[in-house]
Structure formats: structure tokens, C-alpha cells
Short mmCIF file of C-alpha atoms and ligand atoms in Angstrom, two decimals:
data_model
loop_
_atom_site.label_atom_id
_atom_site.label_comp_id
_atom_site.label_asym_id
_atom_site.label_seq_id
_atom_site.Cartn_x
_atom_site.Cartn_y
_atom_site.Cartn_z
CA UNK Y 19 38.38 78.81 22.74
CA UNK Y 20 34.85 78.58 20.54
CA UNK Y 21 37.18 76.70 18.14
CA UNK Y 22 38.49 74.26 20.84
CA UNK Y 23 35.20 73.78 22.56
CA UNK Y 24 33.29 73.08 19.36
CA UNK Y 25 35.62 70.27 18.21
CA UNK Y 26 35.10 68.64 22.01
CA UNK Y 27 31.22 68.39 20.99
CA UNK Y 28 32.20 66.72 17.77
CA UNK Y 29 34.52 64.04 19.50
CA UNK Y 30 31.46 63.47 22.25
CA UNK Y 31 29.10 63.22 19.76
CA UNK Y 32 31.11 60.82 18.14
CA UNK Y 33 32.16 58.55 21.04
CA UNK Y 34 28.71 58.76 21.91
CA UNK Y 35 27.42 57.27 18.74
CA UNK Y 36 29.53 54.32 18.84
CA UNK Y 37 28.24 53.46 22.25
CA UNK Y 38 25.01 53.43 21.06
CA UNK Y 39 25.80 51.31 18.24
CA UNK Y 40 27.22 49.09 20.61
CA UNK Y 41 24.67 49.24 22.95
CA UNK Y 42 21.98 48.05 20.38
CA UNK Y 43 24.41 45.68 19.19
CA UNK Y 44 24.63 43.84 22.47
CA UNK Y 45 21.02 43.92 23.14
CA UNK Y 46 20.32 42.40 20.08
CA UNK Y 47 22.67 39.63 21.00
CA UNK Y 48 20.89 39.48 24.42
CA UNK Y 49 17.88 38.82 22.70
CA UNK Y 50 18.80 36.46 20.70
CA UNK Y 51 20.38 34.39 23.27
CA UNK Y 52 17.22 34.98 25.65
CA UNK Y 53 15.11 33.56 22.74
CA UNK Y 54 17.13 30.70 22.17
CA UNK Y 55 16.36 29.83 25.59
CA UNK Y 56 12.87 29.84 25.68
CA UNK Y 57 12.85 27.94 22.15
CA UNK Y 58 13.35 24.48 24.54
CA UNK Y 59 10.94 21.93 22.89
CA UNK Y 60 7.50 22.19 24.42
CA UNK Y 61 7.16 19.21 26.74
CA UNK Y 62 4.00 17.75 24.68
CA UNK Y 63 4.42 14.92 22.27
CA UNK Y 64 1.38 13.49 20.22
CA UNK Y 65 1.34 10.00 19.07
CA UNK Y 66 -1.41 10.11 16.58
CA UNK Y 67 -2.30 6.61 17.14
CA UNK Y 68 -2.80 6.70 20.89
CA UNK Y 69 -5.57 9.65 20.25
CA UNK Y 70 -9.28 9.80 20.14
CA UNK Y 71 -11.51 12.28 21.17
CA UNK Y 72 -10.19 15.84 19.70
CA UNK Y 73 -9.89 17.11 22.94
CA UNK Y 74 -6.54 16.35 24.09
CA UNK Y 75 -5.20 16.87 20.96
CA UNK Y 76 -2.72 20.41 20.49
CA UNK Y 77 -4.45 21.78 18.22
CA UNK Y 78 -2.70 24.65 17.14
CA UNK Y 79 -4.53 27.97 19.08
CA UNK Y 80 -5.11 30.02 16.80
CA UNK Y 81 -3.70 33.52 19.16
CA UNK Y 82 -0.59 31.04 19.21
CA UNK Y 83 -1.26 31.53 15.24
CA UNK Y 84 -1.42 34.77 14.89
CA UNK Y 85 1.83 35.57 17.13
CA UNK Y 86 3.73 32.72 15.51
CA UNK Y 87 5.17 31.57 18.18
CA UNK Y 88 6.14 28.12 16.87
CA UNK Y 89 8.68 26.72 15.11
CA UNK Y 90 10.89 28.84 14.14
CA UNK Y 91 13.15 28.10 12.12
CA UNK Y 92 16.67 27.76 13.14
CA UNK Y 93 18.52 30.93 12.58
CA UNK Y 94 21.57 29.05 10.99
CA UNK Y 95 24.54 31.77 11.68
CA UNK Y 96 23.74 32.62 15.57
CA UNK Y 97 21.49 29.23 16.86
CA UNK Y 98 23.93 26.79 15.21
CA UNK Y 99 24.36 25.02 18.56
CA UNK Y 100 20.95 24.23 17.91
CA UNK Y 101 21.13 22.05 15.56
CA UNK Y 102 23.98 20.08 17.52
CA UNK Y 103 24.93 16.94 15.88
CA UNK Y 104 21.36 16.36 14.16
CA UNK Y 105 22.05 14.70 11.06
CA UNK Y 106 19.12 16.59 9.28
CA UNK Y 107 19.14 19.56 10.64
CA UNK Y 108 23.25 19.43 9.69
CA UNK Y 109 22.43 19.01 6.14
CA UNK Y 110 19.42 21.27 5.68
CA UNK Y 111 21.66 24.18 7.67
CA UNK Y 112 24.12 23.68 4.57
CA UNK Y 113 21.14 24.45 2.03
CA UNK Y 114 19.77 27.49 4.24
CA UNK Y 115 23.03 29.00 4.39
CA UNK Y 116 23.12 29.35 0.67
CA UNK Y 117 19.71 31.38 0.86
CA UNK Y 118 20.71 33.22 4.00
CA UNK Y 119 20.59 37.03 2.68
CA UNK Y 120 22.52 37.78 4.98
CA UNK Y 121 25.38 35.60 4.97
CA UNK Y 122 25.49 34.06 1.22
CA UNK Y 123 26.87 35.76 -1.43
CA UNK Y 124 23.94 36.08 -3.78
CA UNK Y 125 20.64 37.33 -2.94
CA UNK Y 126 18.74 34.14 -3.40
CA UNK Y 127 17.40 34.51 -6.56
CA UNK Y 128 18.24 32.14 -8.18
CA UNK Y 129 17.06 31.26 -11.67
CA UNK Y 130 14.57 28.26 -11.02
CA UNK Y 131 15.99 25.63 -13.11
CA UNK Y 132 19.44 26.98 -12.35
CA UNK Y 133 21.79 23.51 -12.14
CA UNK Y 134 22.59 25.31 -8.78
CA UNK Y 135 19.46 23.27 -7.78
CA UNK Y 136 20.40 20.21 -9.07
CA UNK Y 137 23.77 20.31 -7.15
CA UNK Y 138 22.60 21.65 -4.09
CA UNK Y 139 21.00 18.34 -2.29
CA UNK Y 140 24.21 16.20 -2.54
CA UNK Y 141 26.35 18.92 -1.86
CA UNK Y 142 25.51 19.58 1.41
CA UNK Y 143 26.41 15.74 1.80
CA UNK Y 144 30.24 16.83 1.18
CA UNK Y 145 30.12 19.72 3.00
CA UNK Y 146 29.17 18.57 6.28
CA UNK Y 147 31.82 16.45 8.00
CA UNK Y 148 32.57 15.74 11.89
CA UNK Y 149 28.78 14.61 12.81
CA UNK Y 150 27.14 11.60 13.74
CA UNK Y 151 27.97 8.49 11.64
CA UNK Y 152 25.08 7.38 9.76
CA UNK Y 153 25.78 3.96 11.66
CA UNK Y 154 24.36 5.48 14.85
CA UNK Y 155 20.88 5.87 13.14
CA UNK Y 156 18.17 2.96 13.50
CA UNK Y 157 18.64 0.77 9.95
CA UNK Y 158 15.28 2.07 8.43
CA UNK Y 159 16.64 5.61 8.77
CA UNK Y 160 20.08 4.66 7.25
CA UNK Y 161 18.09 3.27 4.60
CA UNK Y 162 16.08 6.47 4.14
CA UNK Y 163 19.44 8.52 4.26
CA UNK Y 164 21.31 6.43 1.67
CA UNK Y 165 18.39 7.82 -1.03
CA UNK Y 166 17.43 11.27 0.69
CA UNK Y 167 19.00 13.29 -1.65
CA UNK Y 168 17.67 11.17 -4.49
CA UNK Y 169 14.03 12.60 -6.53
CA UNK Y 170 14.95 11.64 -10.04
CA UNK Y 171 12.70 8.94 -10.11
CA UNK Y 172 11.37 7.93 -13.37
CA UNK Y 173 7.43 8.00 -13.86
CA UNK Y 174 6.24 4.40 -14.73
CA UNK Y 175 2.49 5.08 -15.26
CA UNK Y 176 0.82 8.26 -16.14
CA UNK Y 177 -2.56 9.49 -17.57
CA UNK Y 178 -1.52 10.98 -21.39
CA UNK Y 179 -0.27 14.20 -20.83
CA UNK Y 180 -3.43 15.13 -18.85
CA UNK Y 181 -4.51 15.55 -15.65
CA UNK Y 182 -5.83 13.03 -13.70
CA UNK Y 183 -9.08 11.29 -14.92
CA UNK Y 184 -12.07 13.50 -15.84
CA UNK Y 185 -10.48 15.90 -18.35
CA UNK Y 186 -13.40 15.68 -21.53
CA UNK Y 187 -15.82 18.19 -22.39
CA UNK Y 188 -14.53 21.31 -19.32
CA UNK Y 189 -16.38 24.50 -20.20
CA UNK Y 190 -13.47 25.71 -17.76
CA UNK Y 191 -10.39 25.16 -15.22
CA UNK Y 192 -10.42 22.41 -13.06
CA UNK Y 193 -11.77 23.50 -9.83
CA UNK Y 194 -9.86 20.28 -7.66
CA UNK Y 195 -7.46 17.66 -7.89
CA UNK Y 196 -7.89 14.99 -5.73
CA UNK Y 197 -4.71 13.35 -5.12
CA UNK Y 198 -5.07 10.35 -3.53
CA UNK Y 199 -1.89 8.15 -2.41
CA UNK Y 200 -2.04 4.27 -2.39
CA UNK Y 201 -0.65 1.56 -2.86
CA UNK Y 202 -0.70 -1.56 -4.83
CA UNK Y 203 -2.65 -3.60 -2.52
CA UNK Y 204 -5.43 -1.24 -1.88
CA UNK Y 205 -7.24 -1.64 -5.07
CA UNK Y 206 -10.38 -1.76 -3.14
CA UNK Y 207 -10.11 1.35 -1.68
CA UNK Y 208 -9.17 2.76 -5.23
CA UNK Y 209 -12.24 1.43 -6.57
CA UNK Y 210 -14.57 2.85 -4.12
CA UNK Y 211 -13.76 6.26 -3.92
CA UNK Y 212 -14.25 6.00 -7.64
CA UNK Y 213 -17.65 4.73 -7.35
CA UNK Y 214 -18.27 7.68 -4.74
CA UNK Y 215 -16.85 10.92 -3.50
CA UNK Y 216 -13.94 10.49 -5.90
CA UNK Y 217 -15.97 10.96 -8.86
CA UNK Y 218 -14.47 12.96 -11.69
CA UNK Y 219 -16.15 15.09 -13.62
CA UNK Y 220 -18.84 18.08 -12.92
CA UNK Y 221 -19.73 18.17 -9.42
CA UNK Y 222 -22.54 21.00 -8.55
CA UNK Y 223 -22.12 22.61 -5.38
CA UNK Y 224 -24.20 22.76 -2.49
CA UNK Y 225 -26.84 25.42 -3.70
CA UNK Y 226 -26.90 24.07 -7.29
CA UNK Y 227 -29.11 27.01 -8.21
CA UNK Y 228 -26.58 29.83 -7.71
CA UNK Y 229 -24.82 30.51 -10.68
CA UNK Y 230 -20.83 29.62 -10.38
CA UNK Y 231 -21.57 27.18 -7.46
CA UNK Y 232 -19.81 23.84 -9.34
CA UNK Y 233 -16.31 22.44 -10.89
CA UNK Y 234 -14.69 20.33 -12.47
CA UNK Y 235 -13.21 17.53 -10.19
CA UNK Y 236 -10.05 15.33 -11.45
CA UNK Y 237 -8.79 12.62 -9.78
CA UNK Y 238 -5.54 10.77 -9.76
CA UNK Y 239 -3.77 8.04 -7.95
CA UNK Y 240 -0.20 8.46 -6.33
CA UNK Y 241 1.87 5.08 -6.41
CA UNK Y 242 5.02 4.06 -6.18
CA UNK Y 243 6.81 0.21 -7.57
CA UNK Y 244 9.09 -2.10 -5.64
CA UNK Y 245 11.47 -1.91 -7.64
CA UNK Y 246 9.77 -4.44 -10.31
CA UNK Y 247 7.62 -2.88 -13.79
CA UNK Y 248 4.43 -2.41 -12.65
CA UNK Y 249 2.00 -5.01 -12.89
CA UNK Y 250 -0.49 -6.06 -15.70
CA UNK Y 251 -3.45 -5.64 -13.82
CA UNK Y 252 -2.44 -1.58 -12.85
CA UNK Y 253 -1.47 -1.09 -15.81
CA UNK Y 254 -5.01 -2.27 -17.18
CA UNK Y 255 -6.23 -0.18 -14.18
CA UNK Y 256 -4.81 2.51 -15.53
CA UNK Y 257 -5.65 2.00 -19.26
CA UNK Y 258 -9.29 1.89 -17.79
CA UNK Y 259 -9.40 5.09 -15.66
CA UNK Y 260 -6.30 7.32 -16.41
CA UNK Y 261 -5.89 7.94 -12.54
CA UNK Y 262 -2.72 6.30 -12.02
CA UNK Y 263 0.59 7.91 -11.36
CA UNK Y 264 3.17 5.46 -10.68
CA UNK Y 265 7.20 6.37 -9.86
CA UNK Y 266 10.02 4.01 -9.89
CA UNK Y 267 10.76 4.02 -6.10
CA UNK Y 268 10.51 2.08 -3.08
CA UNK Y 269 6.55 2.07 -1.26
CA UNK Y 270 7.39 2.62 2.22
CA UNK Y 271 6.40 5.33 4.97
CA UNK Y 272 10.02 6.85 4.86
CA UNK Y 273 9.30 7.09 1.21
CA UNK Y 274 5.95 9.25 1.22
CA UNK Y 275 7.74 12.99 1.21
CA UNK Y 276 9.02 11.65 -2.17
CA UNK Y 277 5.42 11.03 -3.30
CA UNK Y 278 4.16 14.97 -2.42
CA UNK Y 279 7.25 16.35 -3.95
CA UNK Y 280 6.60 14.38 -7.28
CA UNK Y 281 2.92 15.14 -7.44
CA UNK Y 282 4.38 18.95 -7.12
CA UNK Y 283 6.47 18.39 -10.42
CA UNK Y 284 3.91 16.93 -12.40
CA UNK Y 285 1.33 19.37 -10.96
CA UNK Y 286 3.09 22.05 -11.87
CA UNK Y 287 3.73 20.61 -15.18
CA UNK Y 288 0.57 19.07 -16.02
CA UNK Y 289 -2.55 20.47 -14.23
CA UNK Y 290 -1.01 24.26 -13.90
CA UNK Y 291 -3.98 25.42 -14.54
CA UNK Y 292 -6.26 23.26 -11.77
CA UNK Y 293 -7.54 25.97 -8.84
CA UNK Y 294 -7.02 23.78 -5.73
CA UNK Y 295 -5.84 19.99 -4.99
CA UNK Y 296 -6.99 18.04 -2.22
CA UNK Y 297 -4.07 15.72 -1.31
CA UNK Y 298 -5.41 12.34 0.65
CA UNK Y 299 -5.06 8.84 2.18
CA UNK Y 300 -7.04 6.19 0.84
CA UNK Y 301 -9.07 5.33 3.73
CA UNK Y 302 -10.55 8.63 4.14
CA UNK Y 303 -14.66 10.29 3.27
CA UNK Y 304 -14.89 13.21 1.53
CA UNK Y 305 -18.26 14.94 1.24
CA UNK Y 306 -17.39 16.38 -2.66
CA UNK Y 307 -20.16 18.79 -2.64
CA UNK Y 308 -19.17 20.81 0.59
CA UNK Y 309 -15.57 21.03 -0.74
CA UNK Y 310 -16.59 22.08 -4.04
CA UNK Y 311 -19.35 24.68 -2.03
CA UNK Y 312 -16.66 25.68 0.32
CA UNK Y 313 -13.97 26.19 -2.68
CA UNK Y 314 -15.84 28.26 -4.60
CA UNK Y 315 -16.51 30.48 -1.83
CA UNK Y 316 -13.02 30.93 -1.06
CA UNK Y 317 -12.89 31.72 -4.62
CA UNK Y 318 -15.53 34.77 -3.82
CA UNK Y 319 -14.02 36.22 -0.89
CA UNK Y 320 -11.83 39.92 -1.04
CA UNK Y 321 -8.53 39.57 -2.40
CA UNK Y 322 -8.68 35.84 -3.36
CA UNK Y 323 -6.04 36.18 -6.33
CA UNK Y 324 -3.84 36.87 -3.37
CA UNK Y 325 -4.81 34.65 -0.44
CA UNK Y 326 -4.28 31.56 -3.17
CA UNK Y 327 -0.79 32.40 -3.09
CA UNK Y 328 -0.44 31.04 0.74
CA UNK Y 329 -3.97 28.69 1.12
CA UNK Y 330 -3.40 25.59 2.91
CA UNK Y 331 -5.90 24.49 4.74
CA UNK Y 332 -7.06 21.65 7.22
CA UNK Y 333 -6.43 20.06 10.66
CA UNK Y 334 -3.36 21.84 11.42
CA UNK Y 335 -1.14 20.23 14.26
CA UNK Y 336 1.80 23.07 15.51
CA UNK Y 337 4.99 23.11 17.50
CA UNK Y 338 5.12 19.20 18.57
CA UNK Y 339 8.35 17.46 19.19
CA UNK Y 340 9.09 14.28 16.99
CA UNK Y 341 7.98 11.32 18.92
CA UNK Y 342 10.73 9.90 20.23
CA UNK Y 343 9.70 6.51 21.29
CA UNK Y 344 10.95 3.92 19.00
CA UNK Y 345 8.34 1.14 18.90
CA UNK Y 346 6.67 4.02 17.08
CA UNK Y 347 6.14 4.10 13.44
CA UNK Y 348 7.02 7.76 13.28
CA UNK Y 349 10.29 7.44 16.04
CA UNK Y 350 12.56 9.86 14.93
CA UNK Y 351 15.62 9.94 17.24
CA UNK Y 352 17.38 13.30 18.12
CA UNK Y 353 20.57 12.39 16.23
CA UNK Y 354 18.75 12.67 13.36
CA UNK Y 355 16.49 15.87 13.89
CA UNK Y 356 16.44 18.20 16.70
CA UNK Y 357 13.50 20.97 17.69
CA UNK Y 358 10.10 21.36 17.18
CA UNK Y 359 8.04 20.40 13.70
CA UNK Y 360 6.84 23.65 11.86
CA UNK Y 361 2.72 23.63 12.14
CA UNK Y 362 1.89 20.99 9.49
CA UNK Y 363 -1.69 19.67 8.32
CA UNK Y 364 -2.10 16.06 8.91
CA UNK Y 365 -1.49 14.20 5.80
CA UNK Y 366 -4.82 12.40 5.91
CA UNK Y 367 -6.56 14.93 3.79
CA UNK Y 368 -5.87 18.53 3.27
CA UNK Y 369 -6.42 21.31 0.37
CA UNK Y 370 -3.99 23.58 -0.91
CA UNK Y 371 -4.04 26.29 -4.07
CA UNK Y 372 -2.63 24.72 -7.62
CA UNK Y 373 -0.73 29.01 -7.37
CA UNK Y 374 0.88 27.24 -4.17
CA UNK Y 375 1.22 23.62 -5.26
CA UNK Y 376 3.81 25.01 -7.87
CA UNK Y 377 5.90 27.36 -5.27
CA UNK Y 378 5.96 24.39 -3.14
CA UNK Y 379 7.26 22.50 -5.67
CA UNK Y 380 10.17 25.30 -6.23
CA UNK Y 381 10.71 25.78 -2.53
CA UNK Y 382 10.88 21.94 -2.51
CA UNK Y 383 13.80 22.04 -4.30
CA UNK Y 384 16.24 23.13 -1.40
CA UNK Y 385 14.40 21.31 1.63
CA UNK Y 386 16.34 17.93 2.26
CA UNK Y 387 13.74 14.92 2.23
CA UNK Y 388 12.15 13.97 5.42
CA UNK Y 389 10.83 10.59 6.63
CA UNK Y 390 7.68 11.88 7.76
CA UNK Y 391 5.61 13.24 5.00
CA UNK Y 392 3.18 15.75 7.05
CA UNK Y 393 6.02 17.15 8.61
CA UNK Y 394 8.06 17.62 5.25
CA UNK Y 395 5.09 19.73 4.18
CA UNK Y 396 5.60 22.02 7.30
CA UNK Y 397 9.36 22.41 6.46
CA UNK Y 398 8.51 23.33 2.80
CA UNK Y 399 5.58 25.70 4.10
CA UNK Y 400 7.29 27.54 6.55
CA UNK Y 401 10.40 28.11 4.59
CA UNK Y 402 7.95 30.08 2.23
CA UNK Y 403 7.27 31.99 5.53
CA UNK Y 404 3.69 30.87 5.36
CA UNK Y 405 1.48 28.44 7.35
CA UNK Y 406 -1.44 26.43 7.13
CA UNK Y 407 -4.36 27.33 8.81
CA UNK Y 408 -6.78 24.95 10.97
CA UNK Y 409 -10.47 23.97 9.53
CA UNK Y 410 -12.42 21.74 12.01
CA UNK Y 411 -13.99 20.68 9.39
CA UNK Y 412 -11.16 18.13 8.97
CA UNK Y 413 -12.11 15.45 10.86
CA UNK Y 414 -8.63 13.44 12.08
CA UNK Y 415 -9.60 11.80 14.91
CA UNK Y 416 -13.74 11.14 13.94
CA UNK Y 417 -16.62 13.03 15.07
CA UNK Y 418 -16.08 14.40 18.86
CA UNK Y 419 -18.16 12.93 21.05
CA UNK Y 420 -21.88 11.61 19.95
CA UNK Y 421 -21.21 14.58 16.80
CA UNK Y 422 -21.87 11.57 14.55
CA UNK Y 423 -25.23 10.41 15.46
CA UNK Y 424 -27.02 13.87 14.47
CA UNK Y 425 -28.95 13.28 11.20
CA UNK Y 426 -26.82 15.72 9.28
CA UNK Y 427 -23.38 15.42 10.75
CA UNK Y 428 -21.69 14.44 7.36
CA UNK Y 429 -23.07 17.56 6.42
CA UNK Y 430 -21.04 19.33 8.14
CA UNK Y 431 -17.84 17.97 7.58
CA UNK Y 432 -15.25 18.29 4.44
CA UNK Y 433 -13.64 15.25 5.18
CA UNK Y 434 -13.16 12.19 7.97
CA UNK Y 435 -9.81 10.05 8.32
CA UNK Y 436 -10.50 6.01 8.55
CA UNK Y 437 -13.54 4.61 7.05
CA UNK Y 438 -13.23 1.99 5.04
CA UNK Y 439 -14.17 1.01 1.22
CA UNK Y 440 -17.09 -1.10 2.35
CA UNK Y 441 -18.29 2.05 4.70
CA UNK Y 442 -17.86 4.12 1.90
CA UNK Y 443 -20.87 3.33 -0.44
CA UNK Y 444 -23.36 3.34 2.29
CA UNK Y 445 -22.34 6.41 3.80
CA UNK Y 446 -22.37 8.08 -0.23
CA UNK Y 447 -25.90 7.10 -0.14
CA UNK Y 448 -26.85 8.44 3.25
CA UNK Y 449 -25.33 11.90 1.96
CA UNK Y 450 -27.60 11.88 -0.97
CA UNK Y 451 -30.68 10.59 0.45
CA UNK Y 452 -30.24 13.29 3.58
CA UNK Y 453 -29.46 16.56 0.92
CA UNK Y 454 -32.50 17.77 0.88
CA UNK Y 455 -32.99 18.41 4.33
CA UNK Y 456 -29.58 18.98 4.86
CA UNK Y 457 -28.68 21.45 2.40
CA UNK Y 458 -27.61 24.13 4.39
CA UNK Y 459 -25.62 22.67 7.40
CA UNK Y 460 -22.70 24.52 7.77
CA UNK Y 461 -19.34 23.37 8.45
CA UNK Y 462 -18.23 22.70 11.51
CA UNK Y 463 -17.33 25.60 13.96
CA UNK Y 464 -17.00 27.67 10.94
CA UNK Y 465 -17.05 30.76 12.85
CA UNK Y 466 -13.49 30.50 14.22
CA UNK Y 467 -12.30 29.24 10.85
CA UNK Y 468 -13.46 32.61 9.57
CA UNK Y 469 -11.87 34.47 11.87
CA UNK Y 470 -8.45 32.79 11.92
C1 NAG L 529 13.08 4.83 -1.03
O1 NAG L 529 13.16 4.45 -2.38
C2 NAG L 529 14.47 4.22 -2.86
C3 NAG L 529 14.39 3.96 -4.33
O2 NAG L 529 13.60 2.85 -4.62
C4 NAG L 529 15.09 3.07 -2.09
O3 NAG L 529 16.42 2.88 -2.53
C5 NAG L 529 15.09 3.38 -0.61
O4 NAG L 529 15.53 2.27 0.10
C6 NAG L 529 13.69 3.76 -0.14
N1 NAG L 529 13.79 4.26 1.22
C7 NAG L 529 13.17 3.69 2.25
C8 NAG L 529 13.39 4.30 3.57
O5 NAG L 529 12.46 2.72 2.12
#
């Protein structure tokens, strides 16, 4: 009877076991659907154009930040219906798959320069099939997709094997890159960040007097042709400065992910020792010195070695829908991407870690082009499972307010998006003349930066 009885516990345990397998089992799936749910775009959109004080801007909150409760990205096995018919999202599922741990056959890693890489773009092109027809897509975007998984371009014009302008005489690593993309028209704007906060070479920080508090600052130029050899007078532009980095490919907007992905390469192959890059527009300010001051102290702080790995930092925009109204210059209709952009910075100006430039650049390597360049960055970022954190010291949208008017408000900012090359010499001058009074403005709300 002990016997009998005994084996009954061992059936009940076991019965009971595999309900609670199942049990958990089906929760999970509950919460997965639940989540799914509440993933519905957020019913903001931000046209960058139609803002202009920083208040109604979404700003990524920073307790939104710290939950991560953005973005996601799509969990390509159980949120497939997610992506419905997007024709990105279709082709970029393809790619995830393959580094799905769960669900791919190899464990992800890959050797780096693998050919695996080198196949993996245009295969996803054969292995999606029932979608959208490319011919449903606005021309400019069938013009983008014809090329997208294209980034062989050859490199017309290039400073001799060094980085950027300003490489004679360093006592020691670069501190900053500035990478600055133009285009062949804006010469002028070329020419005056030269003559001003673009200025290669030593730059002393703010407190010149504290050991350590300078770097070296390099500068270079990101262009692309039309299709024709590049013209005598950049090519005597370059011969002159050694800031030009030209690549055989079309100049337009769709185009400008192709320009960050290339400055990646020849980052990582040419400058791999530079600490941080500052990647920029040509129309904005940057005040050099606070950078450089606000660089090294990053440099200072407790376990930099290992922050470096993830820095990105600047005026980070999270968890907006693509703008879907198409007299936009940044229209992106939902045949072509579906969900929420992963926080990005806005490509005006931001500053990222050369230890990060490069694993961008390898991540790069299975994250399908995208027409708008700030949020390809996002997409690369967040498929390192890392994101960029906000400075307000990035000024976007100008000073809030009557901010400007105070006698050291440049002072307080690391950079500002639209002034032009005539503004740019005066307001150069109006830094230096103001320094010494200046000198130790701090950044802007840099208590909450701090804290992030
Ligand atoms: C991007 O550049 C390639 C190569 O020059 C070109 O074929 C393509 O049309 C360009 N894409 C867009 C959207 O302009």
C-alpha cells in the first residue's frame, strides 16, 4: 500500500510540474501579446521644421530613459505582424533573424570581416517575397531602395592616410574629430568654420591652467560627387587643407546614412586612435573650448574606460513616429517603415566615443540603410542595446526664450544648429572677447545631465 501510495505522489508531482510549465508558458505569451498592444505608436509626431521654442518639443524624459520604455525593437519571431507589409522593416527582420540567439543557428558571433557580412544586405532582398511592390513607394524612395543595399562606394578625395587636417607635431591622441558634412556648394560655410571653431590643432580647455585640460582637435569634411570626378577647385581645396573626404555617390538627403556609415569605416581605419568625434551640419556654432573642457572631464570621471564604450551624447529626440505627411522632406510612408524611431540625437551636431564610432561601424554592417540619417543612427545604437543620452547643452531649436541675450549665453552652450558663415566670425570674436569674465559658466542645466 506504502508502495502504491508513494508512486501516486510521483505521478502528481509530475502532472503537476507540467502544469506549471504550462502555466508560465501561457503567461508569458499573455504578456507578450498585452505588450504588443500597448506598443501602438504614440500619437505625437514632430516636424522639426515647424518647431521653435524647446518647449513643445518631446524631449526624451529622462524616467522614460531610465525605464526604456521606447522603441523597442521588434521582437522578430512573436511581433512579426508588426512589421506588416513595411518594406524596411521586411528586410531588416531578415538580417535580425540571423542574429536572433534564439532562433538562428549560430550564436552571432560572427567573425567581423566574415563574407557572411558582405552577403547579408542583398540577401535579405531574395529572401523576402509577397510584400509591397517597390512601385507603391513615392519615386524618391524607389530611388533610395534601388541603392540601399549598396556602401561600396569608392573614396574620391582623402587626406594621406591621416586623419583629418591638424595631424603635425601631437605630443598625444587626438582628443576630437570634427566631422562636418557638406556639400559642394557650401564652400563658404567650409571656410568659416575653418577660420573659427573648426580650427585644428591644440585647443586649451576652459581652465587653461589645470594640467590635462586641452587636445588635439582634427577636422575633416564629409562629401559626396554627382556622379562626375570631383572638381578642380575641391580638389585644390583639399590639396590646401587635407579636410576633405569625398565618396563616389549621389548628394542627396536619402543619401546621408551612407555618409555616417563611411565616416565609420574610415574612422575606424584611420583615426582609431582619436578619443571622441563630433559629427555636424555645416551651418552649426560650436564653442571648441567647452567641448574640449567638457571632454576631458568625461575623460576624468569613475569608470570612463567603460562608459566610452556606450557615450553618445546630445539633444536626444525618443519614441516619435515618422512624419507621415508627404509635402515633408522627411515623409516616410508606412509601407515603407512601420513603429516608432529608436531615441536618436539630432544629426545637427552630436559627440560620440572613437571606442564606439568603430562598434557602430561593425553593428552597421547588418542594419539596412535608412533615408533619414538621425534615425539610422538610432537603429544602429539601439541594436547595440545602448542609447544616447540628452545634453541641453545642444542647442536644436536656438536659445529658449530671451536665453540668448545674457552676456555669457554662448558660454554655456556646446553647440547651436543654424547660424550662418557670415554669423560665424562675429560670434568667434564675441566668445573670445567675453572669456575672461565668462570663464566659468557652466553648461546649460547641467545638473540633470549629470544625473541622467
Ligand atoms: C544614392 O547614391 C547612389 C549612388 O550614386 C544613387 O544611385 C542613388 O540614386 C542615390 N539615392 C538617392 C535616394 O538619391
Amino acid at each position: 500500500m506504502a508502495k502504491y501510495n508513494y508512486q501516486w505522489t510521483k505521478v502528481l508531482v509530475g502532472a503537476c510540474t507540467v502544469c506549471a510549465v504550462l502555466a508560465l508558458f501561457l503567461l508569458g505569451l499573455a504578456r507578450m501579446w498585452c505588450q504588443s498592444e500597448s506598443d501602438e505608436e504614440p500619437s505625437f509626431t514632430v516636424d522639426s521644421e515647424e518647431i521653435s521654442g524647446t518647449q513643445s518639443v518631446p524631449v526624451i524624459q529622462f524616467e522614460l530613459w531610465k525605464k526604456k520604455k521606447f522603441a523597442r525593437l521588434p521582437k522578430t519571431f512573436w511581433q512579426s505582424h508588426l512589421t506588416g507589409d513595411a518594406f524596411w522593416n521586411k528586410h531588416q527582420a531578415v538580417i535580425d533573424y540571423h542574429f536572433n540567439p534564439l532562433l538562428s543557428h549560430h550564436d552571432g558571433n560572427i567573425e567581423l570581416d566574415s563574407p557572411f557580412y558582405e552577403s547579408l544586405l542583398p540577401q535579405s532582398f531574395s529572401e523576402v517575397s509577397g510584400f509591397v511592390g517597390t512601385m507603391q513607394l513615392p519615386e524618391m524612395l524607389q530611388d533610395f531602395v534601388s541603392s540601399m543595399h549598396r556602401r561600396d562606394y569608392s573614396t574620391l578625395i582623402q587626406p594621406n592616410g591621416l586623419c583629418g587636417a591638424g595631424a603635425t607635431d601631437e605630443k598625444e591622441a587626438p582628443l576630437l574629430l570634427l566631422a562636418i558634412k557638406s556639400t559642394d556648394l557650401n564652400f563658404e560655410n567650409r571656410q568659416a568654420i575653418r577660420e573659427t571653431w573648426g580650427q585644428a590643432g591644440w585647443v586649451s580647455g576652459q581652465n587653461s591652467k589645470r594640467k590635462g585640460s586641452g587636445g588635439y582637435v582634427r577636422r575633416i569634411f564629409l562629401m559626396a560627387s554627382n556622379g562626375q570626378p570631383p572638381s578642380s577647385e575641391l580638389l585644390a581645396e583639399s590639396t590646401l587643407y587635407g579636410d576633405i573626404l569625398q565618396w563616389d555617390f549621389k548628394d542627396t538627403f536619402f543619401n546621408l546614412s551612407l555618409k555616417d556609415v563611411l565616416l565609420w569605416k574610415w574612422f575606424s581605419r584611420y583615426c582609431s586612435r582619436t578619443r571622441f568625434v563630433f559629427k555636424g551640419d555645416d551651418d552649426v556654432f560650436v564653442n571648441t573650448v567647452k567641448m574640449i573642457t567638457y571632454l576631458r572631464d568625461q575623460l576624468q570621471r569613475p569608470q570612463a574606460e567603460k562608459r566610452m564604450k556606450t557615450f553618445m551624447v546630445g539633444y536626444v529626440i525618443g519614441g516619435t513616429s515618422p512624419i507621415r505627411d508627404d509635402s515633408s522632406k522627411y515623409f516616410i510612408p508606412d509601407n515603407f517603415y512601420t513603429g516608432v524611431y529608436p531615441a536618436y540625437p539630432c544629426g545637427g551636431g552630436f559627440l560620440y566615443s572613437g571606442v564606439l564610432a568603430k562598434r557602430l561601424y561593425q553593428v552597421s554592417k547588418r542594419v539596412h540603410l535608412f533615408p533619414i540619417d538621425d534615425a539610422y543612427i538610432g537603429m544602429c545604437m539601439i541594436r547595440l542595446n545602448i542609447f544616447p543620452i540628452h545634453h541641453p547643452a545642444f542647442l536644436i531649436y536656438g536659445f529658449p526664450g530671451k536665453d540668448e541675450e545674457a552676456q555669457c549665453s554662448y558660454h554655456t552652450m556646446l553647440m547651436i544648429h543654424k547660424r550662418s558663415p557670415s554669423e560665424m566670425p562675429d560670434l568667434w570674436a564675441h566668445l573670445r572677447k567675453t572669456e575672461e569674465e565668462c570663464w566659468d559658466a557652466p553648461l546649460r542645466n547641467v545638473y540633470i545631465a549629470q544625473h541622467l
